Amino acid sequence: KTWMDRPHIRFIGETGLEDPKWYNHKQNDALGYFMWVRTQLAWHKKLPFNGEHLKLMGQLFDYLRAIESWADLDGGHWEEHSAVHASSIGPPLAAVKLFKKVASRDGFLPPCKSDTLDVLEKNLQAALLKILPGEITFPPELARDADAATVFLAYPLEVVDDQLGLQIMDRLKKVMGHIGMCRYRKDSYWCKDYK
Protein backbone atom coordinates (compact mmCIF):
# COMPACT_ATOMS: atom_id res chain seq x y z
CA LYS A 1 0.00 0.00 0.00
CA THR A 2 1.06 3.58 -0.64
CA TRP A 3 0.35 6.97 0.88
CA MET A 4 -2.31 7.41 -1.79
CA ASP A 5 -4.27 4.47 -0.37
CA ARG A 6 -5.04 6.44 2.79
CA PRO A 7 -8.10 8.69 3.15
CA HIS A 8 -7.26 11.78 1.13
CA ILE A 9 -6.87 14.83 3.31
CA ARG A 10 -5.94 17.33 0.60
CA PHE A 11 -8.49 19.17 -1.49
CA ILE A 12 -8.61 22.06 -3.94
CA GLY A 13 -9.72 25.17 -2.04
CA GLU A 14 -11.51 26.81 -4.97
CA THR A 15 -13.71 23.79 -5.70
CA GLY A 16 -13.71 21.65 -2.55
CA LEU A 17 -12.84 18.66 -4.74
CA GLU A 18 -10.19 16.08 -3.90
CA ASP A 19 -6.68 16.93 -5.07
CA PRO A 20 -5.60 13.90 -7.16
CA LYS A 21 -1.85 14.71 -7.12
CA TRP A 22 0.56 12.28 -5.46
CA TYR A 23 0.79 13.28 -1.83
CA ASN A 24 1.59 11.82 1.57
CA HIS A 25 -1.93 11.23 2.86
CA LYS A 26 -0.59 9.53 6.01
CA GLN A 27 -1.84 12.49 8.03
CA ASN A 28 -3.57 11.19 11.15
CA ASP A 29 -3.45 14.68 12.66
CA ALA A 30 -5.44 16.21 9.78
CA LEU A 31 -7.94 13.36 9.85
CA GLY A 32 -8.26 13.70 13.63
CA TYR A 33 -8.74 17.47 13.42
CA PHE A 34 -11.50 16.99 10.83
CA MET A 35 -13.25 14.47 13.08
CA TRP A 36 -12.81 16.67 16.16
CA VAL A 37 -14.13 19.81 14.43
CA ARG A 38 -17.13 17.92 13.01
CA THR A 39 -17.86 16.58 16.48
CA GLN A 40 -17.47 20.08 17.99
CA LEU A 41 -20.24 21.25 15.65
CA ALA A 42 -22.49 18.46 16.90
CA TRP A 43 -21.54 19.07 20.54
CA HIS A 44 -22.48 22.75 20.28
CA LYS A 45 -25.66 21.86 18.35
CA LYS A 46 -24.60 23.86 15.30
CA LEU A 47 -24.65 20.84 12.97
CA PRO A 48 -26.16 17.73 14.56
CA PHE A 49 -25.01 14.39 13.20
CA ASN A 50 -27.18 12.87 10.51
CA GLY A 51 -27.06 9.31 9.18
CA GLU A 52 -24.39 9.91 6.54
CA HIS A 53 -22.12 11.86 8.87
CA LEU A 54 -22.51 9.28 11.62
CA LYS A 55 -21.68 6.49 9.19
CA LEU A 56 -18.56 8.35 8.03
CA MET A 57 -17.43 8.99 11.61
CA GLY A 58 -17.87 5.31 12.48
CA GLN A 59 -15.86 4.29 9.43
CA LEU A 60 -13.08 6.73 10.29
CA PHE A 61 -12.89 5.55 13.91
CA ASP A 62 -12.71 1.93 12.74
CA TYR A 63 -10.04 2.97 10.22
CA LEU A 64 -7.92 4.65 12.92
CA ARG A 65 -8.22 1.45 14.94
CA ALA A 66 -7.33 -0.78 11.97
CA ILE A 67 -4.12 1.15 11.22
CA GLU A 68 -3.28 1.26 14.94
CA SER A 69 -3.02 5.04 14.76
CA TRP A 70 -1.35 5.14 18.20
CA ALA A 71 1.74 3.48 16.65
CA ASP A 72 1.35 4.56 13.00
CA LEU A 73 4.24 6.37 11.35
CA ASP A 74 2.58 9.34 9.66
CA GLY A 75 3.78 12.65 8.20
CA GLY A 76 3.04 14.67 11.33
CA HIS A 77 1.93 18.24 11.79
CA TRP A 78 4.71 19.58 9.55
CA GLU A 79 4.34 16.82 6.91
CA GLU A 80 8.05 16.03 6.92
CA HIS A 81 9.09 12.68 8.37
CA SER A 82 7.33 9.38 8.91
CA ALA A 83 7.34 8.90 12.67
CA VAL A 84 5.01 8.47 15.63
CA HIS A 85 4.12 12.09 16.41
CA ALA A 86 2.42 13.25 19.60
CA SER A 87 0.75 15.95 17.50
CA SER A 88 -0.79 13.22 15.31
CA ILE A 89 -2.05 11.18 18.26
CA GLY A 90 -3.75 14.07 20.06
CA PRO A 91 -6.36 15.08 17.45
CA PRO A 92 -7.86 11.57 17.06
CA LEU A 93 -7.86 11.23 20.86
CA ALA A 94 -9.74 14.53 21.20
CA ALA A 95 -12.23 13.37 18.55
CA VAL A 96 -12.83 10.06 20.36
CA LYS A 97 -13.37 11.69 23.75
CA LEU A 98 -15.79 14.31 22.43
CA PHE A 99 -17.65 11.84 20.19
CA LYS A 100 -18.30 9.63 23.22
CA LYS A 101 -19.79 12.63 25.04
CA VAL A 102 -22.03 13.53 22.07
CA ALA A 103 -23.21 9.91 21.70
CA SER A 104 -24.03 9.76 25.40
CA ARG A 105 -25.82 13.11 25.45
CA ASP A 106 -27.76 12.51 22.23
CA GLY A 107 -28.53 8.86 22.98
CA PHE A 108 -27.14 7.09 19.93
CA LEU A 109 -24.89 4.08 19.60
CA PRO A 110 -21.55 4.87 17.97
CA PRO A 111 -21.66 3.47 14.41
CA CYS A 112 -18.43 1.51 14.70
CA LYS A 113 -17.33 -1.75 16.28
CA SER A 114 -18.69 -1.85 19.82
CA ASP A 115 -15.28 -1.47 21.49
CA THR A 116 -13.54 0.75 18.93
CA LEU A 117 -13.86 4.02 20.83
CA ASP A 118 -12.61 2.46 24.06
CA VAL A 119 -9.69 0.74 22.28
CA LEU A 120 -8.75 3.99 20.58
CA GLU A 121 -9.01 6.09 23.73
CA LYS A 122 -6.94 3.66 25.81
CA ASN A 123 -4.18 3.17 23.23
CA LEU A 124 -4.01 6.78 22.01
CA GLN A 125 -3.84 8.08 25.60
CA ALA A 126 -1.10 5.60 26.55
CA ALA A 127 0.95 6.39 23.43
CA LEU A 128 0.61 10.12 23.99
CA LEU A 129 1.82 9.88 27.58
CA LYS A 130 4.88 7.88 26.48
CA ILE A 131 5.96 10.64 24.08
CA LEU A 132 5.07 13.88 25.85
CA PRO A 133 6.27 16.49 26.56
CA GLY A 134 8.27 15.78 23.40
CA GLU A 135 6.96 15.25 19.87
CA ILE A 136 8.77 12.17 18.53
CA THR A 137 10.47 9.25 20.26
CA PHE A 138 10.14 6.68 17.44
CA PRO A 139 12.03 6.13 15.30
CA PRO A 140 14.89 7.20 17.60
CA GLU A 141 16.91 8.83 14.83
CA LEU A 142 14.07 11.35 14.35
CA ALA A 143 13.54 12.01 18.08
CA ARG A 144 12.33 15.54 18.76
CA ASP A 145 12.06 16.75 22.34
CA ALA A 146 10.53 20.17 21.64
CA ASP A 147 8.06 21.03 18.89
CA ALA A 148 5.60 23.89 18.50
CA ALA A 149 2.93 21.45 17.24
CA THR A 150 2.52 20.05 20.76
CA VAL A 151 1.00 23.28 22.08
CA PHE A 152 -2.31 22.39 20.37
CA LEU A 153 -2.60 19.33 22.60
CA ALA A 154 -3.13 21.69 25.55
CA TYR A 155 -5.41 24.06 23.65
CA PRO A 156 -7.72 23.77 21.84
CA LEU A 157 -7.69 19.95 21.94
CA GLU A 158 -7.42 19.71 25.75
CA VAL A 159 -6.05 16.15 25.73
CA VAL A 160 -3.43 16.89 28.40
CA ASP A 161 -3.91 18.01 31.98
CA ASP A 162 -2.57 21.33 33.27
CA GLN A 163 0.63 19.83 34.65
CA LEU A 164 1.56 18.19 31.35
CA GLY A 165 0.51 21.33 29.48
CA LEU A 166 2.96 23.33 31.60
CA GLN A 167 5.70 20.78 30.87
CA ILE A 168 5.02 21.18 27.14
CA MET A 169 5.21 24.97 27.45
CA ASP A 170 8.44 24.75 29.45
CA ARG A 171 9.92 22.43 26.82
CA LEU A 172 9.00 24.92 24.09
CA LYS A 173 11.49 27.39 25.58
CA LYS A 174 14.04 25.39 23.59
CA VAL A 175 12.54 26.62 20.30
CA MET A 176 11.97 30.25 21.30
CA GLY A 177 14.18 33.01 20.02
CA HIS A 178 14.45 36.68 20.88
CA ILE A 179 11.71 37.60 18.36
CA GLY A 180 9.72 34.45 17.71
CA MET A 181 9.99 30.69 17.68
CA CYS A 182 10.89 27.99 15.21
CA ARG A 183 8.86 24.84 14.75
CA TYR A 184 11.53 22.67 16.38
CA ARG A 185 15.27 22.74 16.98
CA LYS A 186 17.36 22.38 13.81
CA ASP A 187 14.26 23.28 11.77
CA SER A 188 15.04 22.87 8.08
CA TYR A 189 12.28 25.14 6.75
CA TRP A 190 13.50 27.47 4.05
CA CYS A 191 12.13 29.76 1.36
CA LYS A 192 13.56 32.85 -0.34
CA ASP A 193 11.79 35.38 1.90
CA TYR A 194 12.46 33.57 5.16
CA LYS A 195 15.94 34.09 6.61
PDB file of C-alpha atoms in Angstrom:
ATOM      1  CA  LYS A   1       0.000   0.000   0.000  1.00  0.00           C
ATOM      2  CA  THR A   2       1.063   3.579  -0.639  1.00  0.00           C
ATOM      3  CA  TRP A   3       0.346   6.975   0.876  1.00  0.00           C
ATOM      4  CA  MET A   4      -2.311   7.412  -1.795  1.00  0.00           C
ATOM      5  CA  ASP A   5      -4.274   4.468  -0.365  1.00  0.00           C
ATOM      6  CA  ARG A   6      -5.042   6.441   2.794  1.00  0.00           C
ATOM      7  CA  PRO A   7      -8.102   8.686   3.149  1.00  0.00           C
ATOM      8  CA  HIS A   8      -7.257  11.782   1.131  1.00  0.00           C
ATOM      9  CA  ILE A   9      -6.873  14.834   3.313  1.00  0.00           C
ATOM     10  CA  ARG A  10      -5.945  17.331   0.596  1.00  0.00           C
ATOM     11  CA  PHE A  11      -8.493  19.169  -1.488  1.00  0.00           C
ATOM     12  CA  ILE A  12      -8.615  22.061  -3.935  1.00  0.00           C
ATOM     13  CA  GLY A  13      -9.716  25.169  -2.045  1.00  0.00           C
ATOM     14  CA  GLU A  14     -11.510  26.808  -4.969  1.00  0.00           C
ATOM     15  CA  THR A  15     -13.714  23.794  -5.696  1.00  0.00           C
ATOM     16  CA  GLY A  16     -13.715  21.647  -2.553  1.00  0.00           C
ATOM     17  CA  LEU A  17     -12.840  18.655  -4.737  1.00  0.00           C
ATOM     18  CA  GLU A  18     -10.186  16.082  -3.896  1.00  0.00           C
ATOM     19  CA  ASP A  19      -6.680  16.928  -5.066  1.00  0.00           C
ATOM     20  CA  PRO A  20      -5.601  13.901  -7.159  1.00  0.00           C
ATOM     21  CA  LYS A  21      -1.851  14.715  -7.116  1.00  0.00           C
ATOM     22  CA  TRP A  22       0.562  12.275  -5.459  1.00  0.00           C
ATOM     23  CA  TYR A  23       0.790  13.280  -1.829  1.00  0.00           C
ATOM     24  CA  ASN A  24       1.592  11.816   1.575  1.00  0.00           C
ATOM     25  CA  HIS A  25      -1.929  11.235   2.864  1.00  0.00           C
ATOM     26  CA  LYS A  26      -0.589   9.527   6.006  1.00  0.00           C
ATOM     27  CA  GLN A  27      -1.841  12.493   8.031  1.00  0.00           C
ATOM     28  CA  ASN A  28      -3.568  11.192  11.147  1.00  0.00           C
ATOM     29  CA  ASP A  29      -3.452  14.680  12.655  1.00  0.00           C
ATOM     30  CA  ALA A  30      -5.438  16.210   9.776  1.00  0.00           C
ATOM     31  CA  LEU A  31      -7.939  13.362   9.851  1.00  0.00           C
ATOM     32  CA  GLY A  32      -8.258  13.700  13.627  1.00  0.00           C
ATOM     33  CA  TYR A  33      -8.742  17.469  13.416  1.00  0.00           C
ATOM     34  CA  PHE A  34     -11.501  16.992  10.832  1.00  0.00           C
ATOM     35  CA  MET A  35     -13.249  14.468  13.076  1.00  0.00           C
ATOM     36  CA  TRP A  36     -12.815  16.673  16.163  1.00  0.00           C
ATOM     37  CA  VAL A  37     -14.134  19.811  14.434  1.00  0.00           C
ATOM     38  CA  ARG A  38     -17.126  17.916  13.008  1.00  0.00           C
ATOM     39  CA  THR A  39     -17.861  16.575  16.477  1.00  0.00           C
ATOM     40  CA  GLN A  40     -17.471  20.076  17.986  1.00  0.00           C
ATOM     41  CA  LEU A  41     -20.236  21.252  15.649  1.00  0.00           C
ATOM     42  CA  ALA A  42     -22.492  18.458  16.895  1.00  0.00           C
ATOM     43  CA  TRP A  43     -21.537  19.074  20.539  1.00  0.00           C
ATOM     44  CA  HIS A  44     -22.476  22.746  20.277  1.00  0.00           C
ATOM     45  CA  LYS A  45     -25.661  21.860  18.353  1.00  0.00           C
ATOM     46  CA  LYS A  46     -24.600  23.858  15.303  1.00  0.00           C
ATOM     47  CA  LEU A  47     -24.652  20.843  12.972  1.00  0.00           C
ATOM     48  CA  PRO A  48     -26.161  17.735  14.555  1.00  0.00           C
ATOM     49  CA  PHE A  49     -25.012  14.387  13.204  1.00  0.00           C
ATOM     50  CA  ASN A  50     -27.183  12.873  10.509  1.00  0.00           C
ATOM     51  CA  GLY A  51     -27.064   9.307   9.183  1.00  0.00           C
ATOM     52  CA  GLU A  52     -24.390   9.910   6.543  1.00  0.00           C
ATOM     53  CA  HIS A  53     -22.121  11.864   8.872  1.00  0.00           C
ATOM     54  CA  LEU A  54     -22.511   9.277  11.622  1.00  0.00           C
ATOM     55  CA  LYS A  55     -21.682   6.490   9.188  1.00  0.00           C
ATOM     56  CA  LEU A  56     -18.565   8.352   8.033  1.00  0.00           C
ATOM     57  CA  MET A  57     -17.427   8.989  11.608  1.00  0.00           C
ATOM     58  CA  GLY A  58     -17.872   5.313  12.478  1.00  0.00           C
ATOM     59  CA  GLN A  59     -15.860   4.289   9.428  1.00  0.00           C
ATOM     60  CA  LEU A  60     -13.077   6.735  10.289  1.00  0.00           C
ATOM     61  CA  PHE A  61     -12.895   5.553  13.908  1.00  0.00           C
ATOM     62  CA  ASP A  62     -12.714   1.933  12.738  1.00  0.00           C
ATOM     63  CA  TYR A  63     -10.042   2.967  10.222  1.00  0.00           C
ATOM     64  CA  LEU A  64      -7.921   4.650  12.925  1.00  0.00           C
ATOM     65  CA  ARG A  65      -8.215   1.453  14.938  1.00  0.00           C
ATOM     66  CA  ALA A  66      -7.327  -0.783  11.972  1.00  0.00           C
ATOM     67  CA  ILE A  67      -4.117   1.146  11.225  1.00  0.00           C
ATOM     68  CA  GLU A  68      -3.281   1.263  14.941  1.00  0.00           C
ATOM     69  CA  SER A  69      -3.019   5.037  14.764  1.00  0.00           C
ATOM     70  CA  TRP A  70      -1.353   5.137  18.201  1.00  0.00           C
ATOM     71  CA  ALA A  71       1.738   3.481  16.648  1.00  0.00           C
ATOM     72  CA  ASP A  72       1.350   4.564  13.003  1.00  0.00           C
ATOM     73  CA  LEU A  73       4.245   6.367  11.348  1.00  0.00           C
ATOM     74  CA  ASP A  74       2.585   9.339   9.660  1.00  0.00           C
ATOM     75  CA  GLY A  75       3.777  12.647   8.202  1.00  0.00           C
ATOM     76  CA  GLY A  76       3.035  14.666  11.326  1.00  0.00           C
ATOM     77  CA  HIS A  77       1.931  18.245  11.794  1.00  0.00           C
ATOM     78  CA  TRP A  78       4.707  19.581   9.551  1.00  0.00           C
ATOM     79  CA  GLU A  79       4.338  16.815   6.911  1.00  0.00           C
ATOM     80  CA  GLU A  80       8.048  16.034   6.916  1.00  0.00           C
ATOM     81  CA  HIS A  81       9.091  12.684   8.372  1.00  0.00           C
ATOM     82  CA  SER A  82       7.326   9.382   8.911  1.00  0.00           C
ATOM     83  CA  ALA A  83       7.335   8.900  12.673  1.00  0.00           C
ATOM     84  CA  VAL A  84       5.011   8.471  15.630  1.00  0.00           C
ATOM     85  CA  HIS A  85       4.122  12.091  16.408  1.00  0.00           C
ATOM     86  CA  ALA A  86       2.419  13.252  19.597  1.00  0.00           C
ATOM     87  CA  SER A  87       0.747  15.953  17.495  1.00  0.00           C
ATOM     88  CA  SER A  88      -0.794  13.216  15.312  1.00  0.00           C
ATOM     89  CA  ILE A  89      -2.054  11.177  18.256  1.00  0.00           C
ATOM     90  CA  GLY A  90      -3.750  14.072  20.058  1.00  0.00           C
ATOM     91  CA  PRO A  91      -6.364  15.078  17.451  1.00  0.00           C
ATOM     92  CA  PRO A  92      -7.859  11.570  17.060  1.00  0.00           C
ATOM     93  CA  LEU A  93      -7.862  11.230  20.857  1.00  0.00           C
ATOM     94  CA  ALA A  94      -9.735  14.532  21.195  1.00  0.00           C
ATOM     95  CA  ALA A  95     -12.228  13.369  18.552  1.00  0.00           C
ATOM     96  CA  VAL A  96     -12.829  10.057  20.356  1.00  0.00           C
ATOM     97  CA  LYS A  97     -13.373  11.693  23.749  1.00  0.00           C
ATOM     98  CA  LEU A  98     -15.786  14.306  22.426  1.00  0.00           C
ATOM     99  CA  PHE A  99     -17.645  11.844  20.193  1.00  0.00           C
ATOM    100  CA  LYS A 100     -18.299   9.629  23.217  1.00  0.00           C
ATOM    101  CA  LYS A 101     -19.791  12.634  25.036  1.00  0.00           C
ATOM    102  CA  VAL A 102     -22.028  13.525  22.071  1.00  0.00           C
ATOM    103  CA  ALA A 103     -23.209   9.913  21.695  1.00  0.00           C
ATOM    104  CA  SER A 104     -24.034   9.757  25.401  1.00  0.00           C
ATOM    105  CA  ARG A 105     -25.818  13.110  25.453  1.00  0.00           C
ATOM    106  CA  ASP A 106     -27.761  12.513  22.227  1.00  0.00           C
ATOM    107  CA  GLY A 107     -28.533   8.859  22.984  1.00  0.00           C
ATOM    108  CA  PHE A 108     -27.141   7.088  19.932  1.00  0.00           C
ATOM    109  CA  LEU A 109     -24.892   4.075  19.599  1.00  0.00           C
ATOM    110  CA  PRO A 110     -21.551   4.875  17.967  1.00  0.00           C
ATOM    111  CA  PRO A 111     -21.664   3.475  14.413  1.00  0.00           C
ATOM    112  CA  CYS A 112     -18.427   1.514  14.701  1.00  0.00           C
ATOM    113  CA  LYS A 113     -17.330  -1.751  16.284  1.00  0.00           C
ATOM    114  CA  SER A 114     -18.685  -1.846  19.819  1.00  0.00           C
ATOM    115  CA  ASP A 115     -15.281  -1.467  21.495  1.00  0.00           C
ATOM    116  CA  THR A 116     -13.537   0.752  18.927  1.00  0.00           C
ATOM    117  CA  LEU A 117     -13.863   4.023  20.828  1.00  0.00           C
ATOM    118  CA  ASP A 118     -12.606   2.457  24.059  1.00  0.00           C
ATOM    119  CA  VAL A 119      -9.692   0.741  22.276  1.00  0.00           C
ATOM    120  CA  LEU A 120      -8.747   3.995  20.578  1.00  0.00           C
ATOM    121  CA  GLU A 121      -9.013   6.087  23.733  1.00  0.00           C
ATOM    122  CA  LYS A 122      -6.944   3.658  25.813  1.00  0.00           C
ATOM    123  CA  ASN A 123      -4.180   3.175  23.232  1.00  0.00           C
ATOM    124  CA  LEU A 124      -4.008   6.779  22.012  1.00  0.00           C
ATOM    125  CA  GLN A 125      -3.839   8.085  25.598  1.00  0.00           C
ATOM    126  CA  ALA A 126      -1.095   5.601  26.547  1.00  0.00           C
ATOM    127  CA  ALA A 127       0.946   6.389  23.428  1.00  0.00           C
ATOM    128  CA  LEU A 128       0.613  10.124  23.990  1.00  0.00           C
ATOM    129  CA  LEU A 129       1.818   9.877  27.581  1.00  0.00           C
ATOM    130  CA  LYS A 130       4.882   7.876  26.477  1.00  0.00           C
ATOM    131  CA  ILE A 131       5.957  10.639  24.083  1.00  0.00           C
ATOM    132  CA  LEU A 132       5.068  13.879  25.851  1.00  0.00           C
ATOM    133  CA  PRO A 133       6.273  16.486  26.564  1.00  0.00           C
ATOM    134  CA  GLY A 134       8.274  15.776  23.397  1.00  0.00           C
ATOM    135  CA  GLU A 135       6.956  15.254  19.870  1.00  0.00           C
ATOM    136  CA  ILE A 136       8.774  12.168  18.534  1.00  0.00           C
ATOM    137  CA  THR A 137      10.473   9.250  20.256  1.00  0.00           C
ATOM    138  CA  PHE A 138      10.139   6.683  17.439  1.00  0.00           C
ATOM    139  CA  PRO A 139      12.032   6.131  15.298  1.00  0.00           C
ATOM    140  CA  PRO A 140      14.888   7.198  17.604  1.00  0.00           C
ATOM    141  CA  GLU A 141      16.914   8.832  14.826  1.00  0.00           C
ATOM    142  CA  LEU A 142      14.070  11.355  14.351  1.00  0.00           C
ATOM    143  CA  ALA A 143      13.537  12.014  18.077  1.00  0.00           C
ATOM    144  CA  ARG A 144      12.331  15.540  18.764  1.00  0.00           C
ATOM    145  CA  ASP A 145      12.055  16.755  22.343  1.00  0.00           C
ATOM    146  CA  ALA A 146      10.530  20.173  21.643  1.00  0.00           C
ATOM    147  CA  ASP A 147       8.065  21.032  18.885  1.00  0.00           C
ATOM    148  CA  ALA A 148       5.599  23.888  18.503  1.00  0.00           C
ATOM    149  CA  ALA A 149       2.929  21.447  17.238  1.00  0.00           C
ATOM    150  CA  THR A 150       2.516  20.046  20.758  1.00  0.00           C
ATOM    151  CA  VAL A 151       0.996  23.283  22.075  1.00  0.00           C
ATOM    152  CA  PHE A 152      -2.311  22.390  20.368  1.00  0.00           C
ATOM    153  CA  LEU A 153      -2.600  19.333  22.597  1.00  0.00           C
ATOM    154  CA  ALA A 154      -3.125  21.691  25.547  1.00  0.00           C
ATOM    155  CA  TYR A 155      -5.410  24.059  23.652  1.00  0.00           C
ATOM    156  CA  PRO A 156      -7.717  23.765  21.845  1.00  0.00           C
ATOM    157  CA  LEU A 157      -7.695  19.948  21.935  1.00  0.00           C
ATOM    158  CA  GLU A 158      -7.425  19.715  25.746  1.00  0.00           C
ATOM    159  CA  VAL A 159      -6.046  16.146  25.732  1.00  0.00           C
ATOM    160  CA  VAL A 160      -3.433  16.893  28.401  1.00  0.00           C
ATOM    161  CA  ASP A 161      -3.909  18.014  31.979  1.00  0.00           C
ATOM    162  CA  ASP A 162      -2.575  21.334  33.271  1.00  0.00           C
ATOM    163  CA  GLN A 163       0.630  19.826  34.648  1.00  0.00           C
ATOM    164  CA  LEU A 164       1.564  18.190  31.352  1.00  0.00           C
ATOM    165  CA  GLY A 165       0.512  21.329  29.484  1.00  0.00           C
ATOM    166  CA  LEU A 166       2.961  23.333  31.596  1.00  0.00           C
ATOM    167  CA  GLN A 167       5.704  20.778  30.868  1.00  0.00           C
ATOM    168  CA  ILE A 168       5.021  21.183  27.140  1.00  0.00           C
ATOM    169  CA  MET A 169       5.205  24.969  27.452  1.00  0.00           C
ATOM    170  CA  ASP A 170       8.435  24.747  29.446  1.00  0.00           C
ATOM    171  CA  ARG A 171       9.920  22.425  26.818  1.00  0.00           C
ATOM    172  CA  LEU A 172       8.997  24.924  24.088  1.00  0.00           C
ATOM    173  CA  LYS A 173      11.491  27.393  25.579  1.00  0.00           C
ATOM    174  CA  LYS A 174      14.045  25.390  23.589  1.00  0.00           C
ATOM    175  CA  VAL A 175      12.541  26.624  20.304  1.00  0.00           C
ATOM    176  CA  MET A 176      11.969  30.252  21.304  1.00  0.00           C
ATOM    177  CA  GLY A 177      14.184  33.006  20.018  1.00  0.00           C
ATOM    178  CA  HIS A 178      14.447  36.678  20.876  1.00  0.00           C
ATOM    179  CA  ILE A 179      11.710  37.604  18.355  1.00  0.00           C
ATOM    180  CA  GLY A 180       9.717  34.445  17.709  1.00  0.00           C
ATOM    181  CA  MET A 181       9.987  30.692  17.680  1.00  0.00           C
ATOM    182  CA  CYS A 182      10.888  27.993  15.205  1.00  0.00           C
ATOM    183  CA  ARG A 183       8.861  24.838  14.747  1.00  0.00           C
ATOM    184  CA  TYR A 184      11.533  22.673  16.383  1.00  0.00           C
ATOM    185  CA  ARG A 185      15.274  22.745  16.980  1.00  0.00           C
ATOM    186  CA  LYS A 186      17.356  22.381  13.814  1.00  0.00           C
ATOM    187  CA  ASP A 187      14.260  23.280  11.775  1.00  0.00           C
ATOM    188  CA  SER A 188      15.043  22.866   8.079  1.00  0.00           C
ATOM    189  CA  TYR A 189      12.278  25.137   6.751  1.00  0.00           C
ATOM    190  CA  TRP A 190      13.502  27.472   4.049  1.00  0.00           C
ATOM    191  CA  CYS A 191      12.126  29.764   1.356  1.00  0.00           C
ATOM    192  CA  LYS A 192      13.562  32.848  -0.341  1.00  0.00           C
ATOM    193  CA  ASP A 193      11.794  35.377   1.899  1.00  0.00           C
ATOM    194  CA  TYR A 194      12.458  33.573   5.165  1.00  0.00           C
ATOM    195  CA  LYS A 195      15.936  34.092   6.610  1.00  0.00           C
TER     196      LYS A 195
END
